[in-house]
Amino acid sequence: MGKIILENIKLFGFHGCIPEEKFLGSYYTVNIEVELDLYKASISDDLSKTIDYVYLFRIVKEEMAINSKLLEHLAYRIIQRIKKYRIDLVKKIKIKICKENPPLQSSVDRFCVILDDLN
């Protein structure tokens, strides 16, 4: 077993339930952890035996461009796209999405959602 991890993907998006979030937007940080068997890839040096981290980044970027009210929903969509891409390899996916400087009446650095998906 092994993991492919993308850490601290920084993107801008328009997610949230507050009206201002839909037109002002916010910065987000995304972390993805995909658990899979990396044995064949490690022996063969063949990209088709693993998950392309460039494609994982593209999935996150494309889904971040689609507005959601809830980060939970955004995380779910990203997980579903990753599973659709390589369901044959994926054992577990964990995603953490953080909204940086959320619009609250207090000083909060970030609001985060973590979603785990087991096949």
Coordinates of N, CA, C and O in Angstrom, one line a residue:
M1 N 0.8 -1.2 0.0 CA 0.0 0.0 0.0 C 0.9 1.2 0.0 O 2.0 1.2 0.4
G2 N 0.3 2.3 -0.4 CA 1.0 3.6 -0.4 C 0.0 4.7 -0.5 O -1.3 4.5 -0.5
K3 N 0.5 5.9 -0.6 CA -0.4 7.1 -0.6 C 0.2 8.1 -1.6 O 1.4 8.3 -1.7
I4 N -0.7 8.8 -2.3 CA -0.3 9.9 -3.1 C -1.0 11.1 -2.4 O -2.2 11.1 -2.1
I5 N -0.2 12.1 -2.1 CA -0.7 13.3 -1.3 C -0.4 14.5 -2.0 O 0.7 14.8 -2.4
L6 N -1.4 15.4 -2.2 CA -1.2 16.7 -2.7 C -1.6 17.6 -1.5 O -2.7 17.6 -1.0
E7 N -0.6 18.4 -1.1 CA -0.7 19.3 0.1 C -0.8 20.8 -0.3 O 0.0 21.2 -1.1
N8 N -1.7 21.5 0.4 CA -1.8 22.9 0.3 C -2.0 23.4 -1.1 O -1.3 24.4 -1.6
I9 N -2.9 22.9 -1.8 CA -3.3 23.4 -3.1 C -4.1 24.7 -2.8 O -5.0 24.7 -2.1
K10 N -3.6 25.8 -3.4 CA -4.2 27.1 -3.1 C -5.0 27.6 -4.3 O -4.4 27.8 -5.4
L11 N -6.3 27.8 -4.1 CA -7.1 28.2 -5.2 C -8.1 29.3 -4.7 O -8.4 29.4 -3.5
F12 N -8.7 30.0 -5.6 CA -9.7 31.0 -5.3 C -11.1 30.5 -5.8 O -11.1 29.8 -6.8
G13 N -12.1 30.7 -5.0 CA -13.4 30.2 -5.4 C -14.5 31.0 -4.8 O -14.3 31.9 -4.0
F14 N -15.8 30.6 -5.2 CA -17.0 31.3 -4.7 C -17.9 30.3 -4.1 O -18.9 29.9 -4.7
H15 N -17.6 29.9 -2.9 CA -18.4 28.9 -2.2 C -18.9 29.4 -0.9 O -18.2 30.2 -0.2
G16 N -20.2 29.1 -0.6 CA -20.7 29.5 0.7 C -22.2 29.8 0.6 O -22.8 29.9 -0.5
C17 N -22.8 30.0 1.8 CA -24.2 30.3 1.8 C -24.5 31.8 2.0 O -25.6 32.3 1.8
I18 N -23.5 32.5 2.4 CA -23.7 34.0 2.7 C -23.6 34.7 1.3 O -22.7 34.4 0.5
P19 N -24.5 35.6 1.0 CA -24.6 36.2 -0.3 C -23.2 36.8 -0.8 O -22.8 36.7 -1.9
E20 N -22.5 37.5 0.2 CA -21.2 38.1 -0.2 C -20.2 37.1 -0.7 O -19.4 37.4 -1.5
E21 N -20.3 35.8 -0.2 CA -19.3 34.8 -0.6 C -19.5 34.5 -2.1 O -18.6 34.0 -2.8
K22 N -20.7 34.7 -2.6 CA -21.0 34.3 -4.0 C -20.4 35.3 -5.0 O -20.3 35.0 -6.2
F23 N -20.2 36.5 -4.6 CA -19.6 37.5 -5.5 C -18.2 38.0 -5.1 O -17.5 38.5 -5.9
L24 N -17.9 37.9 -3.8 CA -16.5 38.4 -3.4 C -15.5 37.2 -3.5 O -14.4 37.5 -3.8
G25 N -16.0 36.0 -3.2 CA -15.1 34.9 -3.2 C -14.1 34.8 -2.1 O -14.1 35.7 -1.2
S26 N -13.3 33.8 -2.1 CA -12.4 33.6 -1.0 C -11.2 32.7 -1.5 O -11.4 32.0 -2.4
Y27 N -10.2 32.7 -0.7 CA -9.1 31.7 -1.0 C -9.3 30.4 -0.2 O -9.9 30.4 0.9
Y28 N -8.9 29.3 -0.8 CA -9.1 28.0 -0.2 C -7.8 27.2 -0.3 O -7.0 27.4 -1.2
T29 N -7.7 26.3 0.7 CA -6.5 25.4 0.7 C -7.1 24.0 0.7 O -8.0 23.7 1.4
V30 N -6.6 23.2 -0.3 CA -7.1 21.8 -0.4 C -6.0 20.8 -0.2 O -4.9 21.0 -0.8
N31 N -6.2 19.8 0.6 CA -5.3 18.7 0.7 C -6.0 17.4 0.3 O -7.1 17.1 0.8
I32 N -5.3 16.6 -0.5 CA -5.9 15.3 -0.9 C -4.9 14.2 -0.6 O -3.7 14.3 -0.8
E33 N -5.5 13.1 -0.1 CA -4.7 11.9 0.2 C -5.4 10.7 -0.4 O -6.6 10.4 -0.1
V34 N -4.7 10.0 -1.3 CA -5.3 8.9 -2.0 C -4.5 7.7 -1.6 O -3.3 7.6 -1.9
E35 N -5.1 6.7 -1.0 CA -4.5 5.4 -0.7 C -4.7 4.4 -1.8 O -5.8 4.2 -2.2
L36 N -3.6 3.8 -2.2 CA -3.6 2.8 -3.3 C -2.4 1.9 -3.2 O -1.5 2.1 -2.4
D37 N -2.5 0.8 -4.0 CA -1.4 -0.1 -4.1 C -0.4 0.5 -5.1 O -0.7 0.5 -6.3
L38 N 0.8 0.8 -4.6 CA 1.8 1.4 -5.4 C 2.9 0.5 -5.9 O 3.9 0.8 -6.5
Y39 N 2.7 -0.8 -5.6 CA 3.7 -1.8 -5.8 C 4.1 -1.9 -7.3 O 5.2 -1.8 -7.7
K40 N 3.0 -2.1 -8.2 CA 3.3 -2.2 -9.6 C 4.0 -1.0 -10.2 O 4.9 -1.1 -11.0
A41 N 3.5 0.2 -9.8 CA 4.1 1.4 -10.3 C 5.6 1.5 -9.8 O 6.5 2.0 -10.6
S42 N 5.9 1.1 -8.6 CA 7.2 1.3 -8.1 C 8.2 0.3 -8.8 O 9.4 0.6 -9.0
I43 N 7.7 -0.8 -9.3 CA 8.6 -1.8 -10.0 C 8.7 -1.4 -11.4 O 9.8 -1.5 -12.0
S44 N 7.6 -1.0 -12.1 CA 7.6 -0.8 -13.5 C 8.0 0.6 -14.0 O 8.3 0.8 -15.1
D45 N 7.9 1.6 -13.1 CA 8.2 3.0 -13.5 C 7.2 3.4 -14.6 O 7.5 4.1 -15.5
D46 N 5.9 2.9 -14.5 CA 4.9 3.1 -15.5 C 3.7 4.0 -14.9 O 3.1 3.5 -13.9
L47 N 3.5 5.2 -15.4 CA 2.5 6.1 -14.9 C 1.1 5.4 -14.9 O 0.2 5.7 -14.1
S48 N 0.8 4.5 -15.9 CA -0.5 3.9 -16.0 C -0.8 3.0 -14.8 O -1.9 2.5 -14.6
K49 N 0.2 2.7 -14.0 CA 0.0 1.8 -12.8 C -0.2 2.5 -11.5 O -0.3 2.0 -10.5
T50 N -0.4 3.9 -11.7 CA -0.6 4.7 -10.5 C -1.6 5.8 -10.8 O -2.3 5.7 -11.9
I51 N -1.7 6.8 -10.0 CA -2.6 7.9 -10.2 C -1.8 9.1 -10.5 O -0.9 9.5 -9.7
D52 N -2.0 9.8 -11.6 CA -1.3 11.0 -12.0 C -1.6 12.1 -11.2 O -2.8 12.6 -11.2
Y53 N -0.7 12.7 -10.4 CA -1.0 13.8 -9.5 C -1.3 15.0 -10.3 O -2.0 15.9 -9.7
V54 N -0.9 15.2 -11.5 CA -1.2 16.3 -12.3 C -2.7 16.3 -12.6 O -3.4 17.3 -12.6
Y55 N -3.2 15.1 -12.9 CA -4.7 14.9 -13.1 C -5.5 15.2 -11.9 O -6.6 15.8 -11.9
L56 N -5.0 14.7 -10.7 CA -5.6 15.0 -9.5 C -5.8 16.5 -9.2 O -6.8 17.0 -8.9
F57 N -4.7 17.3 -9.5 CA -4.8 18.7 -9.4 C -5.8 19.3 -10.3 O -6.6 20.2 -10.0
R58 N -5.9 18.8 -11.6 CA -6.9 19.3 -12.5 C -8.3 19.1 -12.1 O -9.1 19.9 -12.2
I59 N -8.5 17.9 -11.5 CA -9.9 17.6 -10.9 C -10.2 18.6 -9.8 O -11.3 19.2 -9.9
V60 N -9.3 18.9 -8.9 CA -9.6 19.9 -7.9 C -9.8 21.3 -8.5 O -10.8 21.9 -8.1
K61 N -9.0 21.7 -9.4 CA -9.2 23.0 -10.0 C -10.5 23.1 -10.7 O -11.2 24.1 -10.6
E62 N -10.9 22.1 -11.5 CA -12.2 22.2 -12.2 C -13.4 22.2 -11.2 O -14.3 22.9 -11.5
E63 N -13.3 21.4 -10.2 CA -14.4 21.3 -9.2 C -14.5 22.6 -8.4 O -15.6 23.1 -8.0
M64 N -13.4 23.2 -8.1 CA -13.3 24.5 -7.4 C -14.0 25.6 -8.2 O -14.5 26.6 -7.6
A65 N -14.0 25.5 -9.5 CA -14.6 26.5 -10.4 C -16.1 26.4 -10.4 O -16.8 27.3 -10.9
I66 N -16.7 25.3 -9.8 CA -18.2 25.2 -9.8 C -18.6 25.6 -8.4 O -18.2 24.9 -7.4
N67 N -19.4 26.6 -8.3 CA -19.8 27.1 -7.0 C -20.7 26.1 -6.2 O -21.5 25.4 -6.8
S68 N -20.4 26.0 -4.9 CA -21.2 25.2 -4.0 C -21.6 26.0 -2.7 O -20.8 26.9 -2.3
K69 N -22.7 25.7 -2.1 CA -23.0 26.3 -0.9 C -22.2 25.7 0.2 O -21.7 26.4 1.1
L70 N -21.9 24.4 0.2 CA -21.3 23.7 1.3 C -19.9 23.1 0.8 O -19.8 22.5 -0.3
L71 N -18.9 23.3 1.7 CA -17.6 22.6 1.4 C -17.8 21.1 1.4 O -17.0 20.4 0.7
E72 N -18.7 20.6 2.2 CA -18.9 19.2 2.2 C -19.3 18.6 0.8 O -18.9 17.6 0.4
H73 N -20.2 19.4 0.1 CA -20.6 19.0 -1.2 C -19.4 19.1 -2.2 O -19.3 18.2 -3.0
L74 N -18.6 20.1 -2.1 CA -17.5 20.3 -3.0 C -16.5 19.1 -2.8 O -16.0 18.5 -3.7
A75 N -16.3 18.7 -1.5 CA -15.4 17.6 -1.2 C -15.9 16.3 -1.8 O -15.2 15.5 -2.3
Y76 N -17.2 16.1 -1.6 CA -17.9 14.9 -2.2 C -17.7 14.8 -3.7 O -17.4 13.8 -4.2
R77 N -17.9 15.9 -4.4 CA -17.7 16.0 -5.8 C -16.3 15.6 -6.3 O -16.1 14.9 -7.2
I78 N -15.4 16.2 -5.6 CA -14.0 15.9 -5.9 C -13.7 14.4 -5.7 O -13.0 13.7 -6.5
I79 N -14.1 13.8 -4.6 CA -13.9 12.4 -4.3 C -14.6 11.5 -5.4 O -14.0 10.6 -5.9
Q80 N -15.8 11.9 -5.8 CA -16.4 11.1 -6.9 C -15.7 11.2 -8.2 O -15.6 10.2 -8.9
R81 N -15.1 12.3 -8.5 CA -14.3 12.4 -9.8 C -13.1 11.6 -9.7 O -12.7 11.0 -10.7
I82 N -12.4 11.6 -8.5 CA -11.2 10.8 -8.4 C -11.5 9.3 -8.5 O -10.8 8.6 -9.2
K83 N -12.6 8.9 -7.9 CA -13.0 7.5 -8.0 C -13.4 7.1 -9.4 O -13.0 6.0 -9.9
K84 N -14.0 8.0 -10.1 CA -14.4 7.7 -11.5 C -13.2 7.6 -12.4 O -13.1 6.8 -13.3
Y85 N -12.2 8.4 -12.1 CA -10.9 8.4 -12.8 C -10.1 7.1 -12.7 O -9.7 6.5 -13.7
R86 N -10.0 6.6 -11.5 CA -9.2 5.3 -11.2 C -9.8 4.5 -10.1 O -9.1 4.1 -9.2
I87 N -11.0 4.1 -10.2 CA -11.7 3.3 -9.2 C -11.0 1.9 -9.1 O -11.0 1.3 -8.0
D88 N -10.3 1.5 -10.1 CA -9.6 0.2 -10.0 C -8.4 0.2 -9.1 O -8.0 -0.8 -8.6
L89 N -7.8 1.4 -8.8 CA -6.7 1.5 -8.0 C -7.0 2.1 -6.6 O -6.3 1.8 -5.6
V90 N -8.0 2.9 -6.5 CA -8.2 3.7 -5.2 C -8.8 2.8 -4.1 O -9.7 2.1 -4.3
K91 N -8.1 2.8 -3.0 CA -8.6 2.1 -1.8 C -9.3 3.1 -0.8 O -10.3 2.7 -0.2
K92 N -8.8 4.3 -0.7 CA -9.3 5.3 0.2 C -8.9 6.7 -0.2 O -7.8 6.9 -0.7
I93 N -9.9 7.6 -0.1 CA -9.6 9.0 -0.4 C -10.0 9.8 0.8 O -11.0 9.6 1.5
K94 N -9.1 10.8 1.2 CA -9.3 11.7 2.2 C -9.1 13.1 1.7 O -8.1 13.3 1.0
I95 N -10.0 14.0 1.9 CA -9.9 15.4 1.4 C -10.1 16.4 2.5 O -11.0 16.2 3.3
K96 N -9.3 17.4 2.6 CA -9.5 18.5 3.5 C -9.6 19.8 2.7 O -8.7 20.1 2.0
I97 N -10.7 20.5 2.9 CA -10.8 21.8 2.2 C -11.0 22.9 3.3 O -11.8 22.8 4.2
C98 N -10.2 23.9 3.2 CA -10.2 25.0 4.2 C -10.5 26.3 3.5 O -9.9 26.7 2.5
K99 N -11.5 27.1 4.0 CA -11.8 28.4 3.6 C -10.9 29.4 4.4 O -11.0 29.4 5.6
E100 N -10.0 30.1 3.8 CA -9.2 31.0 4.5 C -9.9 32.3 4.8 O -10.6 32.8 4.0
N101 N -9.7 32.8 6.0 CA -10.3 34.0 6.5 C -11.9 34.0 6.2 O -12.4 34.9 5.5
P102 N -12.6 33.1 6.8 CA -14.1 33.1 6.6 C -14.7 34.4 7.1 O -14.2 35.0 8.1
P103 N -15.8 34.8 6.5 CA -16.5 36.0 6.9 C -17.3 35.9 8.2 O -18.5 35.8 8.1
L104 N -16.6 35.8 9.3 CA -17.3 35.7 10.6 C -17.1 37.0 11.4 O -16.2 37.8 11.1
Q105 N -17.8 37.2 12.4 CA -17.7 38.4 13.2 C -16.6 38.3 14.2 O -16.4 39.1 15.1
S106 N -15.7 37.3 14.1 CA -14.6 37.1 15.0 C -13.4 36.8 14.1 O -13.5 36.5 13.0
S107 N -12.3 36.8 14.8 CA -11.0 36.4 14.1 C -10.8 34.9 14.0 O -10.6 34.3 15.0
V108 N -11.0 34.4 12.8 CA -10.9 32.9 12.6 C -10.0 32.8 11.4 O -10.3 33.4 10.3
D109 N -8.9 32.1 11.5 CA -7.9 31.9 10.4 C -8.6 31.2 9.2 O -8.4 31.5 8.0
R110 N -9.2 30.1 9.5 CA -9.8 29.2 8.5 C -10.9 28.3 9.0 O -10.9 28.0 10.2
F111 N -11.7 27.9 8.1 CA -12.8 27.0 8.4 C -12.5 25.8 7.5 O -12.3 25.9 6.3
C112 N -12.5 24.6 8.1 CA -12.1 23.4 7.3 C -13.2 22.3 7.4 O -13.8 22.1 8.4
V113 N -13.2 21.5 6.3 CA -14.1 20.3 6.3 C -13.1 19.1 5.9 O -12.4 19.3 4.9
I114 N -13.3 18.0 6.5 CA -12.5 16.8 6.2 C -13.5 15.7 5.8 O -14.5 15.5 6.6
L115 N -13.4 15.1 4.7 CA -14.3 14.0 4.3 C -13.4 12.8 3.9 O -12.5 12.9 3.1
D116 N -13.7 11.7 4.4 CA -13.1 10.4 4.1 C -14.0 9.6 3.3 O -15.2 9.5 3.5
D117 N -13.5 8.9 2.3 CA -14.3 8.0 1.5 C -13.6 6.6 1.4 O -12.4 6.6 1.0
L118 N -14.3 5.6 1.8 CA -13.7 4.2 1.7 C -14.4 3.5 0.6 O -15.7 3.6 0.5
N119 N -13.7 2.8 -0.3 CA -14.3 2.1 -1.3 C -15.0 0.9 -0.7 O -14.7 0.3 0.2

